[in-house]
Coordinates of C-alpha atoms in Angstrom, one line a residue:
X1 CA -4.2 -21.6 -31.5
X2 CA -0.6 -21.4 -29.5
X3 CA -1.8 -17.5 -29.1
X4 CA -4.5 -18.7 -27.2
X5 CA -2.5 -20.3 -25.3
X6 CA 0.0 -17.6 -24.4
X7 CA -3.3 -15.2 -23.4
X8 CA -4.8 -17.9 -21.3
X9 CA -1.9 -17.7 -19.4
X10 CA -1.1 -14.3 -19.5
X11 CA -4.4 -13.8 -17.7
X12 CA -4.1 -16.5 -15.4
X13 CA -0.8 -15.0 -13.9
X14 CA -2.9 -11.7 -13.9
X15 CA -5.3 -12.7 -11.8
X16 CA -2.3 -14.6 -9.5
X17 CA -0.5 -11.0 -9.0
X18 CA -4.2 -9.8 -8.2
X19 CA -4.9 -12.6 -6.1
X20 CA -1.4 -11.9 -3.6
X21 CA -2.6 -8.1 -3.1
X22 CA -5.9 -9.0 -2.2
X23 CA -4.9 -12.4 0.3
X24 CA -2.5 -9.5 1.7
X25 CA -4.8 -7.0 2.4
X26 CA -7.2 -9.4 4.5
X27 CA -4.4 -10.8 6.2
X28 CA -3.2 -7.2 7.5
X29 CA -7.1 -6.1 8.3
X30 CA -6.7 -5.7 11.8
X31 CA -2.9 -3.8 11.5
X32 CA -3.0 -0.2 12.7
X33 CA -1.9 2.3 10.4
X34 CA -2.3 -0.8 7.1
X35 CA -2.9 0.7 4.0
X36 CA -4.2 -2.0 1.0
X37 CA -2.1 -3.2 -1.9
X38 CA -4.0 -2.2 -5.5
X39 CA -3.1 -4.1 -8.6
X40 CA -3.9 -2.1 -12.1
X41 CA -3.2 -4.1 -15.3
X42 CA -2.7 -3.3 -18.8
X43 CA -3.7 -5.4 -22.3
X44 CA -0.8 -6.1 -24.6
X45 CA -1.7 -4.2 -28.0
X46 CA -4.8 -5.7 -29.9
X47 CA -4.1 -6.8 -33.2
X48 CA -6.1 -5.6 -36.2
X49 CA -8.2 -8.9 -38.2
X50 CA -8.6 -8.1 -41.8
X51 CA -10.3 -9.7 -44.3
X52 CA -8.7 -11.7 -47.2
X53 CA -9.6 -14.0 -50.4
X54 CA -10.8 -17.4 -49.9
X55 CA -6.8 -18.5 -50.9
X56 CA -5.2 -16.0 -48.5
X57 CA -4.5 -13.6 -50.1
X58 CA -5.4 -9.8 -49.5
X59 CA -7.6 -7.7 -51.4
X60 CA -5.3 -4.9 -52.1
X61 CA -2.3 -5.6 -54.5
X62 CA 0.6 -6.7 -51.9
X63 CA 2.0 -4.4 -49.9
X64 CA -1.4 -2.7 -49.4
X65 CA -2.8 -4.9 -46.2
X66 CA -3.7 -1.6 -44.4
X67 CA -6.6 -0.5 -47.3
X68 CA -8.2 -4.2 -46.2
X69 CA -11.3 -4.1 -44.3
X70 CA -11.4 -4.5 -41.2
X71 CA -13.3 -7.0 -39.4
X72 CA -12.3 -6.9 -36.2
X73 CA -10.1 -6.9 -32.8
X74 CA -7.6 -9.7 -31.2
X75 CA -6.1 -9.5 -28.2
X76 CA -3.2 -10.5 -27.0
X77 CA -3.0 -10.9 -23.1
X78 CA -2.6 -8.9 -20.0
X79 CA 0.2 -8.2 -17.9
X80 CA 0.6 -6.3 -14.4
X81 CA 0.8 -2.4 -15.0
X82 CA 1.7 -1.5 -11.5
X83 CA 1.3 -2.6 -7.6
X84 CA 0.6 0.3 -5.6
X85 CA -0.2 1.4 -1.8
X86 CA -3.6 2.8 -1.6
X87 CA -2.7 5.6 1.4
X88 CA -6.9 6.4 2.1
X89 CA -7.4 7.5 5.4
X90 CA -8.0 4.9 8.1
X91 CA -10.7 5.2 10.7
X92 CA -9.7 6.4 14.0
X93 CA -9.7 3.9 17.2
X94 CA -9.9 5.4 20.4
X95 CA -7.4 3.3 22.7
X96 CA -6.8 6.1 25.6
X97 CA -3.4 5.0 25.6
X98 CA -0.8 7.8 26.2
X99 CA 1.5 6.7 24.1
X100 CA -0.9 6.1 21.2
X101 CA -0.5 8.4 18.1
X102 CA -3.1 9.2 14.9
X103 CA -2.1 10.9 12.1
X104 CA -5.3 12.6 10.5
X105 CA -4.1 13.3 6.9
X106 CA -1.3 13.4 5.1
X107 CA 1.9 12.4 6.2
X108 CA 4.0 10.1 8.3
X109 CA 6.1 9.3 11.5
X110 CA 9.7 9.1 11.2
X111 CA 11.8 6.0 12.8
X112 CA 14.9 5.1 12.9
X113 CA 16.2 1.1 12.2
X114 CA 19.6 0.0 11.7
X115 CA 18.8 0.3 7.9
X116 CA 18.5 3.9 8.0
X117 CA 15.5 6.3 8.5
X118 CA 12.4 4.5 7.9
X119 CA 8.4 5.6 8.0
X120 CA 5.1 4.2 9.0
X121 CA 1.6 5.5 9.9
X122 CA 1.2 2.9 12.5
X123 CA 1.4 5.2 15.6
X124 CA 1.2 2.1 18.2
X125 CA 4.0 3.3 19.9
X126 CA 5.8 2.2 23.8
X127 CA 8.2 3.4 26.0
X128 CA 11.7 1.6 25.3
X129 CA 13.9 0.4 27.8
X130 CA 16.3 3.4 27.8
X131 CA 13.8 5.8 28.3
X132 CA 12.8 6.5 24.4
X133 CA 9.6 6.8 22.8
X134 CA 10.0 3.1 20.6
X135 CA 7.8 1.3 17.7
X136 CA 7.1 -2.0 18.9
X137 CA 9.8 -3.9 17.2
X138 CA 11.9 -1.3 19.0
X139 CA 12.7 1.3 16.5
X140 CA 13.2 4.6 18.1
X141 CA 10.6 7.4 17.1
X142 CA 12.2 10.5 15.4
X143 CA 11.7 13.9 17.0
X144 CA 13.0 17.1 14.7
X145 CA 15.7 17.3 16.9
X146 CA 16.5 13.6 17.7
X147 CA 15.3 10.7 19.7
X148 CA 12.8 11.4 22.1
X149 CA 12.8 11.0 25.6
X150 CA 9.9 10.8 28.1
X151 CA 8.7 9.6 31.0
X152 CA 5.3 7.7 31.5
X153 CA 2.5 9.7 32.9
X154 CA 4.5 13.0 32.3
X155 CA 4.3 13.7 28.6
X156 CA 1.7 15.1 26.2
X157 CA 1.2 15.2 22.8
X158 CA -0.6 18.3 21.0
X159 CA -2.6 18.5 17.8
X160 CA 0.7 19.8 16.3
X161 CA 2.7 16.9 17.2
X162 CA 4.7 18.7 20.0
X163 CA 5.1 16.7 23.2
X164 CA 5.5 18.3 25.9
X165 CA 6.5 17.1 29.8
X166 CA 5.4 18.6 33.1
X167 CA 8.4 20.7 35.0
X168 CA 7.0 20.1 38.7
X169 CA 6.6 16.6 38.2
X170 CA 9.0 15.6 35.4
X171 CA 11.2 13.6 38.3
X172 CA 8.3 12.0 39.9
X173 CA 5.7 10.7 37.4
X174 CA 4.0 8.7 39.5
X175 CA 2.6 11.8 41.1
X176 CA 1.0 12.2 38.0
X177 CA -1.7 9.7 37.8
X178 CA -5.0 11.1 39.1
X179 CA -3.9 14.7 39.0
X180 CA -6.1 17.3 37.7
X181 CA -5.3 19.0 34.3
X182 CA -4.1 22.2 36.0
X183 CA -1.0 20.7 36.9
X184 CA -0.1 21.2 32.9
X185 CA 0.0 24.5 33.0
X186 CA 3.8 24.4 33.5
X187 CA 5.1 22.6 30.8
X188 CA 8.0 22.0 28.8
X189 CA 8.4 21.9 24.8
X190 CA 10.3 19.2 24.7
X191 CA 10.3 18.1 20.9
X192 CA 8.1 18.1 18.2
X193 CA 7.6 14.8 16.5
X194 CA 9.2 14.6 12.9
X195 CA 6.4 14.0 10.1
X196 CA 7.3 13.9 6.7
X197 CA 5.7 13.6 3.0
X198 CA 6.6 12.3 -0.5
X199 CA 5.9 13.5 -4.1
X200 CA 4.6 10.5 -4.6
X201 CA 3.7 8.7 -1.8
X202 CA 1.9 5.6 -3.8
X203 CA 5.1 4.1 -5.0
X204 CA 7.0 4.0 -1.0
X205 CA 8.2 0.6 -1.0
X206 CA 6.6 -1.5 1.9
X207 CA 9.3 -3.2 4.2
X208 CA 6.9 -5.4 6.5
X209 CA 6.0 -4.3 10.1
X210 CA 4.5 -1.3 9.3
X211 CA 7.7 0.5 7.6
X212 CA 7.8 2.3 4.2
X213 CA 11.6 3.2 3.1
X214 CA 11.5 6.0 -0.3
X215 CA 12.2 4.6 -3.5
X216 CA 13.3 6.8 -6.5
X217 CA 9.9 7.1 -7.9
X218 CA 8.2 8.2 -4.5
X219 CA 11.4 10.6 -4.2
X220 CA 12.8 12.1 -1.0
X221 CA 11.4 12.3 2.7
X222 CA 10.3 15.7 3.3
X223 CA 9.8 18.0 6.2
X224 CA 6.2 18.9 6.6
X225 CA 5.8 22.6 7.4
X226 CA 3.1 23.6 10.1
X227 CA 0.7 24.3 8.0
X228 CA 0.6 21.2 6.2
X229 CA 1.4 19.0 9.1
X230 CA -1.6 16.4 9.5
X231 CA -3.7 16.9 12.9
X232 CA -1.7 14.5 15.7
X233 CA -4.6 12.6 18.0
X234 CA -2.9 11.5 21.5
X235 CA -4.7 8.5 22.4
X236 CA -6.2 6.9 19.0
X237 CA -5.3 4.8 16.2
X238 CA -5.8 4.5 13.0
X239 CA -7.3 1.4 11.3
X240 CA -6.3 -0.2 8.3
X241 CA -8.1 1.4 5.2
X242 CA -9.1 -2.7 3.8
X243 CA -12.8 -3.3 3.7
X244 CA -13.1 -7.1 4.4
X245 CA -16.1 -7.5 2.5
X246 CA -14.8 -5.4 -0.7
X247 CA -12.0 -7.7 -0.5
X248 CA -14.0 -10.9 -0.4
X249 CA -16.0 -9.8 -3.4
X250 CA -12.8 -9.5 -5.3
X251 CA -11.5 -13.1 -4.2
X252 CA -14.4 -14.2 -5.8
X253 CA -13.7 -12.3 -9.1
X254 CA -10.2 -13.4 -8.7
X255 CA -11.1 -16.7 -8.4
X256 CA -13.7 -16.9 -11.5
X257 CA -11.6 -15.0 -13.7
X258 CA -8.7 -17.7 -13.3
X259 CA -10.7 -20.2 -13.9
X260 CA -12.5 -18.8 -17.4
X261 CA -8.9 -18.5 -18.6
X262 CA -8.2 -22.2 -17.3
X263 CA -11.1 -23.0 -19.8
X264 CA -9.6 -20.9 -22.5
X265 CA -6.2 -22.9 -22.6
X266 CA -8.1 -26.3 -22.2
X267 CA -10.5 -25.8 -24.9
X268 CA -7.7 -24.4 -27.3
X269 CA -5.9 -27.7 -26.7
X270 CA -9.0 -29.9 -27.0
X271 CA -9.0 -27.9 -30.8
X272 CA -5.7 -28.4 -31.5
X273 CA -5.7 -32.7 -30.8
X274 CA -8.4 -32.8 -32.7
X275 CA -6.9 -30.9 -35.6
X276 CA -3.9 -33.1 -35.2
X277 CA -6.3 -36.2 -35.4
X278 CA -7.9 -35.0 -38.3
X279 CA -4.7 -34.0 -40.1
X280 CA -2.7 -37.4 -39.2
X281 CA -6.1 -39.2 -40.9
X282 CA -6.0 -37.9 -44.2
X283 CA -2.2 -37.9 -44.2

């Protein structure tokens, strides 16, 4: 009975662990760039029920247990296996705001915090105060060759992730707005934007606002070559990848499946005070 006890719980913490990914994905379901916490689980190993004599004792001659028959399967709990970041593609969000990036496919942005070089896929980005392309808690946003510097109405971002500044008007940006395209034609690389990729991106520890530091499982940031470099959209956002209504469906689950195993530790002590009762009457 004190088993039941320990896999009553063992599930009820389960469906706790399960309970935190899924309250944090609906909180985040309106974040740019948010990509939803999965929980996987594993059963502790089952234990084999074998049949014996009415007075306990095996069938076989001692030492033999294994030759009994078998009559069937206990388990013994459930614990958490792993808590992962699901990295699905977001929908794209058209915003029309310049300095707006989407990544489509793999990959990720590079910024830099005062805890070292960080990564995120939410591409809501501003200009900065000193002139810099910024996140907006003010982390700078990593070019190949360094921090990037622009000027608003004067850059461009290709599908590539190259940004690029107008020469003729790159010291008067007002004169800018309203132009026609043509006035791009004499442009200036300026830098490409650094994207990088993982081995194994699923195990990138999370570090709030958007930002994913490596961890030794996901192993080092990596340059992405051209051709593997994930289309960059100027202008668009991606959305988090959490269905609302997948989510509330698994609440629900979340929420029933605590409470069965709520049941299964108050009926096992309901068992047990009355086996006590019995045993304390005819002792």
């Amino acid at each position: 009975m004190i088993r039941g006890w320990y896999t009553g719980a063992s599930g009820m913490r389960a469906q706790q662990w399960r309970l935190d990914a899924v309250s944090n994905n609906l909180a985040n379901v309106s974040t740019e760039g948010y990509k939803k916490d999965v929980t996987s689980f594993k059963a502790f190993p089952e234990m084999l029920l074998r049949r014996t004599n009415d007075n306990g004792v095996y069938l076989q001659p001692f030492g033999s247990a294994d030759y009994s028959p078998i009559i069937g399967k206990l388990g013994t709990g459930v614990e958490l296996n792993e808590l992962f970041t699901n990295f699905n593609q977001g929908a794209p969000r058209e915003t029309l705001n310049d300095f707006d990036l989407m990544l489509e496919g793999k990959g990720f942005f590079a910024v830099s915090t005062p805890y070292g070089e960080r990564y995120t896929r939410n591409g809501s980005f501003v200009l900065g105060k000193e002139g810099f392309l910024v996140t907006k808690d003010g982390y700078p946003v990593l070019g190949e060759n360094g921090l990037i510097s622009i000027k608003e109405n004067n850059f461009k971002v290709d599908s590539e992730g190259r940004v690029w500044i107008n020469a003729a008007y790159q010291d008067d940006p007002e004169r800018m707005v309203g132009r026609e395209a043509n006035l791009w034609e004499d442009t200036i690389l300026l830098d490409t934007l650094k994207i990088v990729e993982f081995e194994i991106d699923r195990y990138l520890e999370k570090q709030g606002t958007s930002l994913y530091r490596e961890s030794q499982t996901s192993g080092p940031a990596m340059l992405m070559s051209v051709y593997d470099r994930p289309k960059v959209i100027q202008g668009f956002l991606e959305s988090s990848n959490v269905d609302p209504v997948i989510e509330m469906v698994q609440m629900i689950e979340v929420n029933r499946a605590y409470e069965a195993n709520q049941k299964v530790i108050q009926s096992e002590e309901s068992t047990l005070g009355t086996l006590i009762n019995q045993v304390a009457k005819f002792g």
